[in-house]
Coordinates of C-alpha atoms and ligand atoms in Angstrom, one line a residue:
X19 CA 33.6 -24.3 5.4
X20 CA 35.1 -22.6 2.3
X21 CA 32.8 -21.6 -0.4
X22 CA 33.2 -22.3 -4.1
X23 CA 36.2 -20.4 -5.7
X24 CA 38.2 -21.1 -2.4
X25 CA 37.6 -24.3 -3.0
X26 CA 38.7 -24.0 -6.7
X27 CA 41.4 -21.9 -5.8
X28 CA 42.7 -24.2 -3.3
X29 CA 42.7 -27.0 -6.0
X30 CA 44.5 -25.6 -8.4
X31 CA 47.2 -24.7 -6.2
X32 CA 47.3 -28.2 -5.4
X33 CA 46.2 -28.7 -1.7
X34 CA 44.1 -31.3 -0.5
X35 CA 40.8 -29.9 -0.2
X36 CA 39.4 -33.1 1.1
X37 CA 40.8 -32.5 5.2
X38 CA 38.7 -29.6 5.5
X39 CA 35.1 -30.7 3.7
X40 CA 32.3 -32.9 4.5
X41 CA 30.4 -34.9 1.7
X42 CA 26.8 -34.2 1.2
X43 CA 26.2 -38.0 1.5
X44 CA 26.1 -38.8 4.2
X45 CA 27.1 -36.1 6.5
X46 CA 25.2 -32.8 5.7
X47 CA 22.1 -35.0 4.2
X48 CA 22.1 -36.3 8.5
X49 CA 22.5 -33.2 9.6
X50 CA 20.0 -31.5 7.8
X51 CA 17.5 -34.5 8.3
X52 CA 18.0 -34.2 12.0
X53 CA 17.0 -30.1 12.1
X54 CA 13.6 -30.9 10.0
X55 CA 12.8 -33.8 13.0
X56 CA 13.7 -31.3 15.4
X57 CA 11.7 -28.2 13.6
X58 CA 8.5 -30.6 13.2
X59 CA 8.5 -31.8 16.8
X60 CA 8.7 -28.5 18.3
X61 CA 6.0 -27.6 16.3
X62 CA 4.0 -30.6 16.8
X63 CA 4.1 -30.1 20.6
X64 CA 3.2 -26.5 20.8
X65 CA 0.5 -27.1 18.0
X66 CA -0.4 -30.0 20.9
X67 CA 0.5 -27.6 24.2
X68 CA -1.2 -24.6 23.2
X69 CA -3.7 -25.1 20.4
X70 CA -5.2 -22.3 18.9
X71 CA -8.7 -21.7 17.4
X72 CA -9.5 -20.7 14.5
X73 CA -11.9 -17.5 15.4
X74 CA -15.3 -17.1 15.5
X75 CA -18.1 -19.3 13.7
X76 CA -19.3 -18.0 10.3
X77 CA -21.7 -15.9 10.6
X78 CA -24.7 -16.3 7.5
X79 CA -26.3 -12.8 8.4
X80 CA -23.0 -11.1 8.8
X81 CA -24.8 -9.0 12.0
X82 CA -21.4 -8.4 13.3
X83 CA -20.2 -6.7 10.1
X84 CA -17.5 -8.9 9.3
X85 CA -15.7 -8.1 6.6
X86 CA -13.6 -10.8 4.6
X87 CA -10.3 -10.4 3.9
X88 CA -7.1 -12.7 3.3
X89 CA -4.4 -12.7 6.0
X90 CA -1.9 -10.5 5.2
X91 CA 0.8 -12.5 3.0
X92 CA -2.0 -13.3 0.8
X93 CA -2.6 -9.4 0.0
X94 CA -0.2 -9.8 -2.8
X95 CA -1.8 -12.9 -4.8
X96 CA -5.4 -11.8 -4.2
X97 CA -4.4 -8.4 -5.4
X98 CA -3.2 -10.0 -8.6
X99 CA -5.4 -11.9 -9.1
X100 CA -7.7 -8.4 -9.6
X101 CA -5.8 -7.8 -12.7
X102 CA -6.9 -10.4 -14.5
X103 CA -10.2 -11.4 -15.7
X104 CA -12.4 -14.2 -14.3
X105 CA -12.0 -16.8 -17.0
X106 CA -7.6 -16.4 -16.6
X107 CA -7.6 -16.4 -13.2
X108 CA -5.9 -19.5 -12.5
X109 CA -2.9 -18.4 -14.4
X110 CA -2.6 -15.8 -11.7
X111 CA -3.4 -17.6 -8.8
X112 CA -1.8 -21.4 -9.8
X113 CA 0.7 -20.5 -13.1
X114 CA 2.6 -17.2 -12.1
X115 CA 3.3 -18.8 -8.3
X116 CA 4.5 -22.2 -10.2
X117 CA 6.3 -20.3 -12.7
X118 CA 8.0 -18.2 -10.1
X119 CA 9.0 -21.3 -7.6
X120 CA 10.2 -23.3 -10.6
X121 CA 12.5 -20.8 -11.8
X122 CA 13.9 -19.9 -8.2
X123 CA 14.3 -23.5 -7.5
X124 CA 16.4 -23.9 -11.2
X125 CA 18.0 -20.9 -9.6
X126 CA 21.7 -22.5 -9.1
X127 CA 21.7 -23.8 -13.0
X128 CA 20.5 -20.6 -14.3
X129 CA 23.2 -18.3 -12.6
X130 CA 26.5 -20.1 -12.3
X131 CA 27.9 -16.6 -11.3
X132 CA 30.8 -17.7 -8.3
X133 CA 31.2 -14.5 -6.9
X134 CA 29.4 -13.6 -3.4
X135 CA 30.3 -10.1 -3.6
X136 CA 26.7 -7.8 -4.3
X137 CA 28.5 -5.8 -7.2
X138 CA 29.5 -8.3 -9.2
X139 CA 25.9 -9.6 -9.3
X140 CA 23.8 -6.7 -10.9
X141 CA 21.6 -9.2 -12.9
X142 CA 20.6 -11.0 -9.6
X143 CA 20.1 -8.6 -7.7
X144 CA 17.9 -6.3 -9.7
X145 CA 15.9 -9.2 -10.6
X146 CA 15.4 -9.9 -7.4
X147 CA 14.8 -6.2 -6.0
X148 CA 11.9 -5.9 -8.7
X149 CA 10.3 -8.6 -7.8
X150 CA 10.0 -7.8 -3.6
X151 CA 9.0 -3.9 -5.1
X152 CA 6.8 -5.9 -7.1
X153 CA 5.6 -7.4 -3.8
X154 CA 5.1 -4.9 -1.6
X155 CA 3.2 -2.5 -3.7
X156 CA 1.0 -5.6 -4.7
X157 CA 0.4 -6.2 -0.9
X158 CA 0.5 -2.5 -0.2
X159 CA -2.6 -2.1 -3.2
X160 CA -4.2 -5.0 -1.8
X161 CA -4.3 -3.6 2.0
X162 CA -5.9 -0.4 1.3
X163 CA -8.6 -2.2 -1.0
X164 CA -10.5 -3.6 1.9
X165 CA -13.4 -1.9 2.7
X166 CA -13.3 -0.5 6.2
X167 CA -15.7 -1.8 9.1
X168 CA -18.5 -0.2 9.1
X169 CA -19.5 2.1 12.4
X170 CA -21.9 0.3 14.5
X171 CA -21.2 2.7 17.5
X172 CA -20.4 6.1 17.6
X173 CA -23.1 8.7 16.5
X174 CA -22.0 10.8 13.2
X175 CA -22.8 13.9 14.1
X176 CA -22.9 15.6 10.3
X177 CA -22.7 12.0 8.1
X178 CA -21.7 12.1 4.8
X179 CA -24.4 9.8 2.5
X180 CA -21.4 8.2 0.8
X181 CA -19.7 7.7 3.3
X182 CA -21.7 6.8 6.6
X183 CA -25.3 6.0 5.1
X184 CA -24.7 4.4 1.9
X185 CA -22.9 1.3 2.7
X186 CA -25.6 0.8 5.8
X187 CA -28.0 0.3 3.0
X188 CA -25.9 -1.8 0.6
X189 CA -24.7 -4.2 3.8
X190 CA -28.0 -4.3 5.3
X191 CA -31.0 -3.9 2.8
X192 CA -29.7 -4.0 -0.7
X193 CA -30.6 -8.3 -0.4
X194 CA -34.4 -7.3 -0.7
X195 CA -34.2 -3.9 -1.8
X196 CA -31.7 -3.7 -4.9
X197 CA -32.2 -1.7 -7.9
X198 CA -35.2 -3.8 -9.3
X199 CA -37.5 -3.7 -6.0
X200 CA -39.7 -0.7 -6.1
X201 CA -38.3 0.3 -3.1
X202 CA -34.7 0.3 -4.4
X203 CA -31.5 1.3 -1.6
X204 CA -29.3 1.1 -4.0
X205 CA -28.4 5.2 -5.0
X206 CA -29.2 8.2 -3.5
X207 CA -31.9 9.1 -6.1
X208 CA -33.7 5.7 -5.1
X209 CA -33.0 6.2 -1.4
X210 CA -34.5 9.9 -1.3
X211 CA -38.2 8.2 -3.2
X212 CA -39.6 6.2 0.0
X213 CA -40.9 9.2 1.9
X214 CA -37.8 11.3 3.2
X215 CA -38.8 14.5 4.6
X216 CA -35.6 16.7 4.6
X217 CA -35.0 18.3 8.4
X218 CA -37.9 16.1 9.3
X219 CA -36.5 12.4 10.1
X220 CA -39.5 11.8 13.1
X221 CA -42.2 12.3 9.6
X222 CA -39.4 10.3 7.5
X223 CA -41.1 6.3 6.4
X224 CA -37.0 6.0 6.7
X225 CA -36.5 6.3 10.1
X226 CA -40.1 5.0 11.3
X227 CA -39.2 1.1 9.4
X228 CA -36.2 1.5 10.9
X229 CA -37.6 2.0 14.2
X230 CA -40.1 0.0 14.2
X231 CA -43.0 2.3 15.0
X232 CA -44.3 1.5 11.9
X233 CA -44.7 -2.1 11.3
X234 CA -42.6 -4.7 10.2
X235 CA -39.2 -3.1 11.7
X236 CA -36.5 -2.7 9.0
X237 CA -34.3 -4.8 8.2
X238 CA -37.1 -7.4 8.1
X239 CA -35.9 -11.0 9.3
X240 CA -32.6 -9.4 10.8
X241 CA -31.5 -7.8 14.2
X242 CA -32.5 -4.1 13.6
X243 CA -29.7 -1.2 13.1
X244 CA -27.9 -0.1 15.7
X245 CA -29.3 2.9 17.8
X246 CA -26.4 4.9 17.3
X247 CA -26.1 3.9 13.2
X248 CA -30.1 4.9 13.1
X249 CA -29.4 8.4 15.2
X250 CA -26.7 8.8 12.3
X251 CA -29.1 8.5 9.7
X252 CA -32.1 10.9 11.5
X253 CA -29.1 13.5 12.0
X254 CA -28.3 12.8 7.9
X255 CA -32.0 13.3 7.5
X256 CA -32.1 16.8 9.7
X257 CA -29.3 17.9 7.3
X258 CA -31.1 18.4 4.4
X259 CA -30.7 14.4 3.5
X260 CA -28.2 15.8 1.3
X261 CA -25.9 13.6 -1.6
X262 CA -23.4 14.5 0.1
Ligands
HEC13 C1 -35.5 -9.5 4.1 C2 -35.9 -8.4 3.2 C3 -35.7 -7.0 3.6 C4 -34.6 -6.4 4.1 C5 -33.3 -7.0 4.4 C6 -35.0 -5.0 4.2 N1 -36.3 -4.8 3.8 FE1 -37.3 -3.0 3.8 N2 -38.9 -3.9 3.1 C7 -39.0 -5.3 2.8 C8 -40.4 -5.5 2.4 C9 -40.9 -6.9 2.1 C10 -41.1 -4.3 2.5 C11 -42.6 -4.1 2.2 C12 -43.3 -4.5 3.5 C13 -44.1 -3.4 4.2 O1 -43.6 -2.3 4.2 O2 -45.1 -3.7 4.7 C14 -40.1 -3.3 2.9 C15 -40.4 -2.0 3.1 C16 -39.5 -1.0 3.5 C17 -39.8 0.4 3.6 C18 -41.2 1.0 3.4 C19 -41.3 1.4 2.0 C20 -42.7 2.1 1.7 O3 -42.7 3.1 1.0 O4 -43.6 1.7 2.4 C21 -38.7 1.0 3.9 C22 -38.5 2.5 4.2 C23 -37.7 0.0 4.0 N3 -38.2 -1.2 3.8 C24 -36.4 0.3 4.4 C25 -35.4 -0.7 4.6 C26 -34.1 -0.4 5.0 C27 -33.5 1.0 5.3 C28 -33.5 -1.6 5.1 C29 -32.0 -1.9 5.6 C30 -31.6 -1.3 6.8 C31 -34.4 -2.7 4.7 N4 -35.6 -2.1 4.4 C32 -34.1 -4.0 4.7 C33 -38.0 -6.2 2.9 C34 -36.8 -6.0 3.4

C-alpha cells in the first residue's frame, strides 16, 4: 500500500493509482470485520476454556488486612481524581477521559499534516509526549499513595509508634475507639492515657485487653491481634512507649 502523498504524488504525475489500491467499501471494511470475529472468538473460548475468578470474597471485617486499591491502569484516573474536590469529581473521572477520547478520535481532521517523518511533526509529537509524562507520573503518584500492608507476622524488634503501632490502632480499634470515646486510639497522646506503664507492657491495661487476660479480649467482636503484632507492641511498650 502507498500512503498519502505517494498517492498524491503518483496522481499528479498522471498514473493510475487505481491498479494498486483497494476501496474501503467493500474490501478493507471485510477485512477488518473478519479480524474483530476472529479477536472476539478467541477470546470468547479462552474466557470459556480457562475461566478465571475474580479473587477472594469481600471481607466485612477486613481480618486479612486487605487493602483496596485500583488495578494498575487505573492509578492514573484515581490519582486525578485526588486533585479535585468531591462535588467536581465527575469532570475528572467522566469529562477529562471524554474530552480526551473525543479529541483523539477528531484526531485526523484536526491535523491534516501529510508527512510521516517525526521532525516534521513537532506539534504532534510534543502533545502527545506530555500527555504519556502526564501519565506516568499520574500513575507513578498514584502507586506510591497506597498504604502498605500492614505486618501481621514478623516481630518488630524496636517499632516505631508511627510506623508499626499506629496504623494497628487505626485499622483495628479506631471503629469503637475514635477521638470522641473516652478511651480514644486515635494519637499517641490518647493512646499513652489507658494505663501504659513505660518498660512495663506485662502491668500495661494495653497489652492485658489485648491478651485477653483481662476480660473482654481486645478487639472486642473481632479475631484478636496477631501474636507477633501484640509481641511488637509489648517490645514498643519496654522501649519507653516512646512517640517515636
Ligand atoms: C467493637 C468495639 C471495639 C473494638 C473494635 C475495640 N474495642 Fe477496646 N473497648 C471496647 C469497649 C466497649 C471497652 C470497654 C469495655 C471494658 O473494658 O470492659 C473497651 C475497652 C478497651 C480498653 C480498656 C480501657 C480501660 O481503661 O479500661 C483497652 C485498653 C482497649 N479497649 C483497647 C483496644 C484496642 C487496642 C483495640 C484494637 C486492637 C480495641 N480496643 C478495639 C470496644 C472495642
Amino acid at each position: 500500500m502507498v500512503c498519502t502523498d505517494e498517492l498524491s504524488k503518483a496522481k499528479k504525475r498522471g498514473e493510475d493509482v487505481s491498479q494498486n489500491s483497494l476501496t474501503f467499501w467493500p474490501d478493507v471494511a471485510f477485512r477488518m470485520i473478519l479480524v474483530v470475529i476472529l479477536v472476539g472468538a478467541t477470546m470468547w473460548i479462552s474466557a470459556a476454556v480457562y475461566p478465571k475468578g475474580l479473587g477472594a470474597l469481600a471481607d466485612a471485617l477486613n481480618k486479612a488486612h486487605y487493602i483496596p486499591a485500583p488495578a494498575w491502569y487505573f492509578f492514573g484516573v484515581y490519582q486525578m481524581l485526588k486533585y479535585f474536590p468531591g462535588y467536581l469529581d465527575v469532570l475528572a473521572m467522566v469529562g477529562l477521559p471524554l474530552i480526551f477520547f473525543a479529541v483523539l478520535f477528531a484526531l485526523p481532521w484536526l491535523d491534516r499534516n501529510p508527512s510521516r517523518k517525526p521532525r516534521k511533526r513537532p506539534v504532534a509529537l510534543s502533545v502527545a509526549g506530555v500527555i504519556m509524562a502526564g501519565l506516568v507520573f499520574l500513575t507513578y503518584q498514584g502507586m506510591a499513595s497506597v498504604p502498605k500492608a500492614l505486618a501481621d507476622n514478623g516481630v518488630i524488634t524496636h517499632p516505631s509508634f508511627k510506623k508499626d503501632i499506629e496504623p494497628v490502632f487505626q485499622s483495628q480499634c479506631l471503629t469503637c475507639h475514635g477521638s470522641t470515646n473516652s478511651y480514644a486510639l486515635d494519637n499517641y497522646t490518647n493512646v499513652i492515657k489507658i494505663d501504659i506503664i513505660p518498660g512495663n507492657s506485662d502491668g500495661s491495661k494495653l497489652i492485658q485487653k489485648l491478651e485477653g487476660t483481662v476480660k473482654p479480649q481486645m478487639p472486642l467482636g473481632q479475631e484478636p491481634l496477631s501474636p507477633d503484632q501484640i509481641k511488637t507492641i509489648r517490645n514498643w511498650i519496654q522501649d519507653g512507649a516512646k512517640n517515636n
